[in-house]
C-alpha cells in the first residue's frame, strides 16, 4: 500500500477498516465488509471455540488490547471514519487528525 506510512490504520484496506470500526463500535453499514452481529455467540453455536476464548475475561482483555493498539495508531496517523473499503483512501476521508497530518500541514 503506497500510503502505508501516512494513512490511518483503518484506511489501509477493508479488513483493517472493520477492525478499527469494531474497536470503536462504529457502524459499518455501507462498508465493503461488515461484522457479524453477536459474532462470538454465533460462532460458538456453530463451532467449538478455542480454549482461550472459553476462559472468563479473555475476550474482553483481548478487545481492550485491540482498542489500545488502534488508539495508539490514531494518535500518530488519525482516523478515517469515512473510509468504507470500496475505494482507495483519500485525504478527505480523514475524520480525526493525528500527529502525522499535523506535521505535514506545517510544512
PDB file of N, CA, C and O in Angstrom, residues 23-87:
ATOM      1  N   UNK A  23     -13.363  -1.848  17.059  1.00  0.00           N
ATOM      2  CA  UNK A  23     -12.735  -1.341  18.284  1.00  0.00           C
ATOM      3  C   UNK A  23     -13.497  -0.151  18.848  1.00  0.00           C
ATOM      4  O   UNK A  23     -13.638  -0.002  20.060  1.00  0.00           O
ATOM      5  N   UNK A  24     -14.002   0.701  17.961  1.00  0.00           N
ATOM      6  CA  UNK A  24     -14.720   1.902  18.398  1.00  0.00           C
ATOM      7  C   UNK A  24     -16.238   1.724  18.419  1.00  0.00           C
ATOM      8  O   UNK A  24     -16.964   2.661  18.718  1.00  0.00           O
ATOM      9  N   UNK A  25     -16.695   0.542  18.058  1.00  0.00           N
ATOM     10  CA  UNK A  25     -18.125   0.271  17.960  1.00  0.00           C
ATOM     11  C   UNK A  25     -18.818   1.285  17.046  1.00  0.00           C
ATOM     12  O   UNK A  25     -19.879   1.813  17.360  1.00  0.00           O
ATOM     13  N   UNK A  26     -18.184   1.556  15.899  1.00  0.00           N
ATOM     14  CA  UNK A  26     -18.723   2.466  14.888  1.00  0.00           C
ATOM     15  C   UNK A  26     -19.499   1.622  13.882  1.00  0.00           C
ATOM     16  O   UNK A  26     -19.042   0.541  13.486  1.00  0.00           O
ATOM     17  N   UNK A  27     -20.624   2.104  13.451  1.00  0.00           N
ATOM     18  CA  UNK A  27     -21.440   1.385  12.475  1.00  0.00           C
ATOM     19  C   UNK A  27     -20.624   1.082  11.221  1.00  0.00           C
ATOM     20  O   UNK A  27     -19.862   1.917  10.743  1.00  0.00           O
ATOM     21  N   UNK A  28     -20.794  -0.113  10.689  1.00  0.00           N
ATOM     22  CA  UNK A  28     -20.129  -0.468   9.445  1.00  0.00           C
ATOM     23  C   UNK A  28     -21.147  -0.615   8.305  1.00  0.00           C
ATOM     24  O   UNK A  28     -20.866  -1.228   7.292  1.00  0.00           O
ATOM     25  N   UNK A  29     -22.325  -0.013   8.473  1.00  0.00           N
ATOM     26  CA  UNK A  29     -23.332  -0.016   7.406  1.00  0.00           C
ATOM     27  C   UNK A  29     -22.737   0.629   6.161  1.00  0.00           C
ATOM     28  O   UNK A  29     -22.108   1.678   6.235  1.00  0.00           O
ATOM     29  N   UNK A  30     -22.933   0.000   5.028  1.00  0.00           N
ATOM     30  CA  UNK A  30     -22.439   0.533   3.766  1.00  0.00           C
ATOM     31  C   UNK A  30     -20.987   0.182   3.484  1.00  0.00           C
ATOM     32  O   UNK A  30     -20.488   0.452   2.395  1.00  0.00           O
ATOM     33  N   UNK A  31     -20.306  -0.404   4.430  1.00  0.00           N
ATOM     34  CA  UNK A  31     -18.910  -0.779   4.212  1.00  0.00           C
ATOM     35  C   UNK A  31     -18.813  -2.019   3.344  1.00  0.00           C
ATOM     36  O   UNK A  31     -19.737  -2.828   3.282  1.00  0.00           O
ATOM     37  N   UNK A  32     -17.666  -2.188   2.714  1.00  0.00           N
ATOM     38  CA  UNK A  32     -17.426  -3.377   1.894  1.00  0.00           C
ATOM     39  C   UNK A  32     -17.491  -4.644   2.740  1.00  0.00           C
ATOM     40  O   UNK A  32     -17.988  -5.668   2.304  1.00  0.00           O
ATOM     41  N   UNK A  33     -16.983  -4.575   3.962  1.00  0.00           N
ATOM     42  CA  UNK A  33     -17.027  -5.718   4.877  1.00  0.00           C
ATOM     43  C   UNK A  33     -17.751  -5.297   6.148  1.00  0.00           C
ATOM     44  O   UNK A  33     -17.634  -4.163   6.580  1.00  0.00           O
ATOM     45  N   UNK A  34     -18.501  -6.226   6.729  1.00  0.00           N
ATOM     46  CA  UNK A  34     -19.274  -5.902   7.927  1.00  0.00           C
ATOM     47  C   UNK A  34     -19.106  -6.986   8.979  1.00  0.00           C
ATOM     48  O   UNK A  34     -18.861  -8.153   8.655  1.00  0.00           O
ATOM     49  N   UNK A  35     -19.246  -6.567  10.234  1.00  0.00           N
ATOM     50  CA  UNK A  35     -19.150  -7.504  11.356  1.00  0.00           C
ATOM     51  C   UNK A  35     -20.357  -8.439  11.374  1.00  0.00           C
ATOM     52  O   UNK A  35     -21.427  -8.102  10.879  1.00  0.00           O
ATOM     53  N   UNK A  36     -20.173  -9.580  11.975  1.00  0.00           N
ATOM     54  CA  UNK A  36     -21.273 -10.498  12.220  1.00  0.00           C
ATOM     55  C   UNK A  36     -21.887 -10.078  13.560  1.00  0.00           C
ATOM     56  O   UNK A  36     -21.195 -10.091  14.577  1.00  0.00           O
ATOM     57  N   UNK A  37     -23.161  -9.660  13.579  1.00  0.00           N
ATOM     58  CA  UNK A  37     -23.772  -9.275  14.859  1.00  0.00           C
ATOM     59  C   UNK A  37     -23.689 -10.425  15.868  1.00  0.00           C
ATOM     60  O   UNK A  37     -23.948 -11.581  15.517  1.00  0.00           O
ATOM     61  N   UNK A  38     -23.271 -10.106  17.085  1.00  0.00           N
ATOM     62  CA  UNK A  38     -23.077 -11.117  18.132  1.00  0.00           C
ATOM     63  C   UNK A  38     -22.205 -12.261  17.619  1.00  0.00           C
ATOM     64  O   UNK A  38     -22.472 -13.440  17.876  1.00  0.00           O
ATOM     65  N   UNK A  39     -21.145 -11.894  16.894  1.00  0.00           N
ATOM     66  CA  UNK A  39     -20.294 -12.860  16.200  1.00  0.00           C
ATOM     67  C   UNK A  39     -19.771 -13.993  17.053  1.00  0.00           C
ATOM     68  O   UNK A  39     -19.832 -15.151  16.647  1.00  0.00           O
ATOM     69  N   UNK A  40     -19.269 -13.674  18.241  1.00  0.00           N
ATOM     70  CA  UNK A  40     -18.713 -14.736  19.079  1.00  0.00           C
ATOM     71  C   UNK A  40     -19.793 -15.745  19.467  1.00  0.00           C
ATOM     72  O   UNK A  40     -19.573 -16.951  19.423  1.00  0.00           O
ATOM     73  N   UNK A  41     -20.968 -15.231  19.789  1.00  0.00           N
ATOM     74  CA  UNK A  41     -22.081 -16.123  20.152  1.00  0.00           C
ATOM     75  C   UNK A  41     -22.490 -16.987  18.952  1.00  0.00           C
ATOM     76  O   UNK A  41     -22.714 -18.192  19.094  1.00  0.00           O
ATOM     77  N   UNK A  42     -22.544 -16.382  17.777  1.00  0.00           N
ATOM     78  CA  UNK A  42     -22.917 -17.115  16.559  1.00  0.00           C
ATOM     79  C   UNK A  42     -21.895 -18.214  16.274  1.00  0.00           C
ATOM     80  O   UNK A  42     -22.260 -19.362  16.000  1.00  0.00           O
ATOM     81  N   UNK A  43     -20.601 -17.864  16.357  1.00  0.00           N
ATOM     82  CA  UNK A  43     -19.563 -18.863  16.096  1.00  0.00           C
ATOM     83  C   UNK A  43     -19.593 -19.972  17.136  1.00  0.00           C
ATOM     84  O   UNK A  43     -19.371 -21.130  16.819  1.00  0.00           O
ATOM     85  N   UNK A  44     -19.861 -19.607  18.383  1.00  0.00           N
ATOM     86  CA  UNK A  44     -19.903 -20.588  19.467  1.00  0.00           C
ATOM     87  C   UNK A  44     -21.030 -21.600  19.240  1.00  0.00           C
ATOM     88  O   UNK A  44     -20.907 -22.765  19.601  1.00  0.00           O
ATOM     89  N   UNK A  45     -22.116 -21.157  18.634  1.00  0.00           N
ATOM     90  CA  UNK A  45     -23.227 -22.062  18.341  1.00  0.00           C
ATOM     91  C   UNK A  45     -22.884 -23.032  17.211  1.00  0.00           C
ATOM     92  O   UNK A  45     -23.422 -24.129  17.144  1.00  0.00           O
ATOM     93  N   UNK A  46     -21.984 -22.625  16.313  1.00  0.00           N
ATOM     94  CA  UNK A  46     -21.655 -23.438  15.154  1.00  0.00           C
ATOM     95  C   UNK A  46     -20.364 -24.240  15.315  1.00  0.00           C
ATOM     96  O   UNK A  46     -20.207 -25.284  14.698  1.00  0.00           O
ATOM     97  N   UNK A  47     -19.441 -23.725  16.112  1.00  0.00           N
ATOM     98  CA  UNK A  47     -18.115 -24.331  16.247  1.00  0.00           C
ATOM     99  C   UNK A  47     -17.712 -24.388  17.713  1.00  0.00           C
ATOM    100  O   UNK A  47     -18.247 -23.666  18.546  1.00  0.00           O
ATOM    101  N   UNK A  48     -16.728 -25.183  17.995  1.00  0.00           N
ATOM    102  CA  UNK A  48     -16.147 -25.176  19.337  1.00  0.00           C
ATOM    103  C   UNK A  48     -15.073 -24.096  19.343  1.00  0.00           C
ATOM    104  O   UNK A  48     -14.127 -24.146  18.561  1.00  0.00           O
ATOM    105  N   UNK A  49     -15.238 -23.123  20.224  1.00  0.00           N
ATOM    106  CA  UNK A  49     -14.271 -22.034  20.305  1.00  0.00           C
ATOM    107  C   UNK A  49     -12.952 -22.531  20.886  1.00  0.00           C
ATOM    108  O   UNK A  49     -12.936 -23.453  21.703  1.00  0.00           O
ATOM    109  N   UNK A  50     -11.831 -21.909  20.487  1.00  0.00           N
ATOM    110  CA  UNK A  50     -10.548 -22.263  21.100  1.00  0.00           C
ATOM    111  C   UNK A  50     -10.638 -22.105  22.621  1.00  0.00           C
ATOM    112  O   UNK A  50     -11.397 -21.278  23.134  1.00  0.00           O
ATOM    113  N   UNK A  51      -9.854 -22.880  23.346  1.00  0.00           N
ATOM    114  CA  UNK A  51      -9.897 -22.893  24.811  1.00  0.00           C
ATOM    115  C   UNK A  51      -9.735 -21.488  25.387  1.00  0.00           C
ATOM    116  O   UNK A  51     -10.445 -21.108  26.318  1.00  0.00           O
ATOM    117  N   UNK A  52      -8.810 -20.719  24.848  1.00  0.00           N
ATOM    118  CA  UNK A  52      -8.579 -19.369  25.382  1.00  0.00           C
ATOM    119  C   UNK A  52      -9.854 -18.533  25.358  1.00  0.00           C
ATOM    120  O   UNK A  52     -10.140 -17.787  26.292  1.00  0.00           O
ATOM    121  N   UNK A  53     -10.646 -18.660  24.305  1.00  0.00           N
ATOM    122  CA  UNK A  53     -11.877 -17.884  24.190  1.00  0.00           C
ATOM    123  C   UNK A  53     -12.941 -18.340  25.183  1.00  0.00           C
ATOM    124  O   UNK A  53     -13.910 -17.649  25.426  1.00  0.00           O
ATOM    125  N   UNK A  54     -12.751 -19.502  25.758  1.00  0.00           N
ATOM    126  CA  UNK A  54     -13.688 -20.018  26.749  1.00  0.00           C
ATOM    127  C   UNK A  54     -13.346 -19.548  28.165  1.00  0.00           C
ATOM    128  O   UNK A  54     -14.159 -19.683  29.075  1.00  0.00           O
ATOM    129  N   UNK A  55     -12.154 -19.007  28.339  1.00  0.00           N
ATOM    130  CA  UNK A  55     -11.734 -18.528  29.663  1.00  0.00           C
ATOM    131  C   UNK A  55     -12.424 -17.208  29.991  1.00  0.00           C
ATOM    132  O   UNK A  55     -12.458 -16.298  29.149  1.00  0.00           O
ATOM    133  N   UNK A  56     -12.953 -17.106  31.183  1.00  0.00           N
ATOM    134  CA  UNK A  56     -13.640 -15.889  31.594  1.00  0.00           C
ATOM    135  C   UNK A  56     -12.679 -14.702  31.542  1.00  0.00           C
ATOM    136  O   UNK A  56     -11.562 -14.764  32.050  1.00  0.00           O
ATOM    137  N   UNK A  57     -13.095 -13.649  30.881  1.00  0.00           N
ATOM    138  CA  UNK A  57     -12.315 -12.422  30.805  1.00  0.00           C
ATOM    139  C   UNK A  57     -11.346 -12.350  29.639  1.00  0.00           C
ATOM    140  O   UNK A  57     -10.845 -11.267  29.312  1.00  0.00           O
ATOM    141  N   UNK A  58     -11.068 -13.475  28.998  1.00  0.00           N
ATOM    142  CA  UNK A  58     -10.086 -13.487  27.900  1.00  0.00           C
ATOM    143  C   UNK A  58     -10.518 -12.589  26.746  1.00  0.00           C
ATOM    144  O   UNK A  58      -9.741 -11.758  26.264  1.00  0.00           O
ATOM    145  N   UNK A  59     -11.739 -12.758  26.287  1.00  0.00           N
ATOM    146  CA  UNK A  59     -12.224 -11.994  25.133  1.00  0.00           C
ATOM    147  C   UNK A  59     -12.205 -10.498  25.436  1.00  0.00           C
ATOM    148  O   UNK A  59     -11.735  -9.700  24.620  1.00  0.00           O
ATOM    149  N   UNK A  60     -12.677 -10.115  26.607  1.00  0.00           N
ATOM    150  CA  UNK A  60     -12.691  -8.698  26.972  1.00  0.00           C
ATOM    151  C   UNK A  60     -11.278  -8.135  27.064  1.00  0.00           C
ATOM    152  O   UNK A  60     -11.016  -7.002  26.642  1.00  0.00           O
ATOM    153  N   UNK A  61     -10.344  -8.915  27.604  1.00  0.00           N
ATOM    154  CA  UNK A  61      -8.955  -8.461  27.725  1.00  0.00           C
ATOM    155  C   UNK A  61      -8.329  -8.266  26.348  1.00  0.00           C
ATOM    156  O   UNK A  61      -7.623  -7.276  26.117  1.00  0.00           O
ATOM    157  N   UNK A  62      -8.569  -9.184  25.419  1.00  0.00           N
ATOM    158  CA  UNK A  62      -8.019  -9.037  24.070  1.00  0.00           C
ATOM    159  C   UNK A  62      -8.661  -7.849  23.355  1.00  0.00           C
ATOM    160  O   UNK A  62      -8.005  -7.138  22.613  1.00  0.00           O
ATOM    161  N   UNK A  63      -9.962  -7.634  23.595  1.00  0.00           N
ATOM    162  CA  UNK A  63     -10.638  -6.490  22.970  1.00  0.00           C
ATOM    163  C   UNK A  63     -10.043  -5.183  23.490  1.00  0.00           C
ATOM    164  O   UNK A  63      -9.818  -4.248  22.715  1.00  0.00           O
ATOM    165  N   UNK A  64      -9.772  -5.111  24.786  1.00  0.00           N
ATOM    166  CA  UNK A  64      -9.143  -3.910  25.353  1.00  0.00           C
ATOM    167  C   UNK A  64      -7.761  -3.681  24.746  1.00  0.00           C
ATOM    168  O   UNK A  64      -7.386  -2.545  24.455  1.00  0.00           O
ATOM    169  N   UNK A  65      -6.992  -4.751  24.552  1.00  0.00           N
ATOM    170  CA  UNK A  65      -5.683  -4.625  23.900  1.00  0.00           C
ATOM    171  C   UNK A  65      -5.844  -4.086  22.484  1.00  0.00           C
ATOM    172  O   UNK A  65      -5.049  -3.263  22.027  1.00  0.00           O
ATOM    173  N   UNK A  66      -6.851  -4.574  21.780  1.00  0.00           N
ATOM    174  CA  UNK A  66      -7.114  -4.118  20.423  1.00  0.00           C
ATOM    175  C   UNK A  66      -7.411  -2.614  20.412  1.00  0.00           C
ATOM    176  O   UNK A  66      -6.886  -1.866  19.585  1.00  0.00           O
ATOM    177  N   UNK A  67      -8.232  -2.165  21.355  1.00  0.00           N
ATOM    178  CA  UNK A  67      -8.576  -0.745  21.438  1.00  0.00           C
ATOM    179  C   UNK A  67      -7.328   0.090  21.688  1.00  0.00           C
ATOM    180  O   UNK A  67      -7.126   1.127  21.041  1.00  0.00           O
ATOM    181  N   UNK A  68      -6.460  -0.352  22.587  1.00  0.00           N
ATOM    182  CA  UNK A  68      -5.223   0.383  22.887  1.00  0.00           C
ATOM    183  C   UNK A  68      -4.352   0.490  21.633  1.00  0.00           C
ATOM    184  O   UNK A  68      -3.821   1.558  21.326  1.00  0.00           O
ATOM    185  N   UNK A  69      -4.211  -0.608  20.885  1.00  0.00           N
ATOM    186  CA  UNK A  69      -3.409  -0.581  19.655  1.00  0.00           C
ATOM    187  C   UNK A  69      -3.982   0.395  18.635  1.00  0.00           C
ATOM    188  O   UNK A  69      -3.256   1.177  18.028  1.00  0.00           O
ATOM    189  N   UNK A  70      -5.292   0.363  18.458  1.00  0.00           N
ATOM    190  CA  UNK A  70      -5.944   1.245  17.493  1.00  0.00           C
ATOM    191  C   UNK A  70      -5.788   2.704  17.919  1.00  0.00           C
ATOM    192  O   UNK A  70      -5.432   3.566  17.102  1.00  0.00           O
ATOM    193  N   UNK A  71      -6.006   2.997  19.189  1.00  0.00           N
ATOM    194  CA  UNK A  71      -5.893   4.378  19.663  1.00  0.00           C
ATOM    195  C   UNK A  71      -4.460   4.896  19.545  1.00  0.00           C
ATOM    196  O   UNK A  71      -4.246   6.062  19.223  1.00  0.00           O
ATOM    197  N   UNK A  72      -3.482   4.060  19.781  1.00  0.00           N
ATOM    198  CA  UNK A  72      -2.079   4.457  19.636  1.00  0.00           C
ATOM    199  C   UNK A  72      -1.791   4.810  18.171  1.00  0.00           C
ATOM    200  O   UNK A  72      -1.137   5.813  17.875  1.00  0.00           O
ATOM    201  N   UNK A  73      -2.290   3.989  17.247  1.00  0.00           N
ATOM    202  CA  UNK A  73      -2.114   4.278  15.825  1.00  0.00           C
ATOM    203  C   UNK A  73      -2.797   5.595  15.455  1.00  0.00           C
ATOM    204  O   UNK A  73      -2.240   6.400  14.707  1.00  0.00           O
ATOM    205  N   UNK A  74      -3.988   5.829  16.004  1.00  0.00           N
ATOM    206  CA  UNK A  74      -4.736   7.046  15.672  1.00  0.00           C
ATOM    207  C   UNK A  74      -4.056   8.307  16.192  1.00  0.00           C
ATOM    208  O   UNK A  74      -4.167   9.368  15.566  1.00  0.00           O
ATOM    209  N   UNK A  75      -3.359   8.200  17.310  1.00  0.00           N
ATOM    210  CA  UNK A  75      -2.609   9.364  17.810  1.00  0.00           C
ATOM    211  C   UNK A  75      -1.605   9.824  16.765  1.00  0.00           C
ATOM    212  O   UNK A  75      -1.388  11.013  16.585  1.00  0.00           O
ATOM    213  N   UNK A  76      -1.010   8.870  16.082  1.00  0.00           N
ATOM    214  CA  UNK A  76       0.011   9.198  15.076  1.00  0.00           C
ATOM    215  C   UNK A  76      -0.587   9.481  13.702  1.00  0.00           C
ATOM    216  O   UNK A  76      -0.228  10.449  13.048  1.00  0.00           O
ATOM    217  N   UNK A  77      -1.517   8.637  13.240  1.00  0.00           N
ATOM    218  CA  UNK A  77      -1.990   8.692  11.858  1.00  0.00           C
ATOM    219  C   UNK A  77      -3.416   9.184  11.680  1.00  0.00           C
ATOM    220  O   UNK A  77      -3.874   9.351  10.558  1.00  0.00           O
ATOM    221  N   UNK A  78      -4.152   9.383  12.764  1.00  0.00           N
ATOM    222  CA  UNK A  78      -5.530   9.842  12.661  1.00  0.00           C
ATOM    223  C   UNK A  78      -6.504   8.706  12.436  1.00  0.00           C
ATOM    224  O   UNK A  78      -6.157   7.529  12.538  1.00  0.00           O
ATOM    225  N   UNK A  79      -7.739   9.076  12.115  1.00  0.00           N
ATOM    226  CA  UNK A  79      -8.790   8.086  11.880  1.00  0.00           C
ATOM    227  C   UNK A  79      -9.624   8.523  10.686  1.00  0.00           C
ATOM    228  O   UNK A  79      -9.938   9.700  10.529  1.00  0.00           O
ATOM    229  N   UNK A  80     -10.007   7.582   9.853  1.00  0.00           N
ATOM    230  CA  UNK A  80     -10.750   7.867   8.629  1.00  0.00           C
ATOM    231  C   UNK A  80     -12.095   7.148   8.662  1.00  0.00           C
ATOM    232  O   UNK A  80     -12.292   6.146   7.992  1.00  0.00           O
ATOM    233  N   UNK A  81     -13.023   7.672   9.449  1.00  0.00           N
ATOM    234  CA  UNK A  81     -14.340   7.033   9.569  1.00  0.00           C
ATOM    235  C   UNK A  81     -15.102   7.000   8.251  1.00  0.00           C
ATOM    236  O   UNK A  81     -15.989   6.180   8.066  1.00  0.00           O
ATOM    237  N   UNK A  82     -14.766   7.892   7.326  1.00  0.00           N
ATOM    238  CA  UNK A  82     -15.475   7.945   6.052  1.00  0.00           C
ATOM    239  C   UNK A  82     -14.979   6.889   5.062  1.00  0.00           C
ATOM    240  O   UNK A  82     -15.586   6.684   4.025  1.00  0.00           O
ATOM    241  N   UNK A  83     -13.872   6.216   5.372  1.00  0.00           N
ATOM    242  CA  UNK A  83     -13.376   5.151   4.507  1.00  0.00           C
ATOM    243  C   UNK A  83     -14.285   3.935   4.666  1.00  0.00           C
ATOM    244  O   UNK A  83     -14.579   3.523   5.778  1.00  0.00           O
ATOM    245  N   UNK A  84     -14.732   3.371   3.544  1.00  0.00           N
ATOM    246  CA  UNK A  84     -15.660   2.239   3.616  1.00  0.00           C
ATOM    247  C   UNK A  84     -15.141   0.973   2.947  1.00  0.00           C
ATOM    248  O   UNK A  84     -15.832  -0.038   2.897  1.00  0.00           O
ATOM    249  N   UNK A  85     -13.919   1.026   2.429  1.00  0.00           N
ATOM    250  CA  UNK A  85     -13.334  -0.157   1.809  1.00  0.00           C
ATOM    251  C   UNK A  85     -13.705  -0.377   0.362  1.00  0.00           C
ATOM    252  O   UNK A  85     -13.221  -1.301  -0.268  1.00  0.00           O
ATOM    253  N   UNK A  86     -14.564   0.476  -0.190  1.00  0.00           N
ATOM    254  CA  UNK A  86     -14.984   0.308  -1.578  1.00  0.00           C
ATOM    255  C   UNK A  86     -14.008   0.954  -2.559  1.00  0.00           C
ATOM    256  O   UNK A  86     -13.995   0.614  -3.741  1.00  0.00           O
ATOM    257  N   UNK A  87     -13.224   1.916  -2.088  1.00  0.00           N
ATOM    258  CA  UNK A  87     -12.280   2.608  -2.965  1.00  0.00           C
ATOM    259  C   UNK A  87     -11.008   2.907  -2.184  1.00  0.00           C
ATOM    260  O   UNK A  87     -10.941   2.666  -0.982  1.00  0.00           O
TER     261      UNK A  87
END
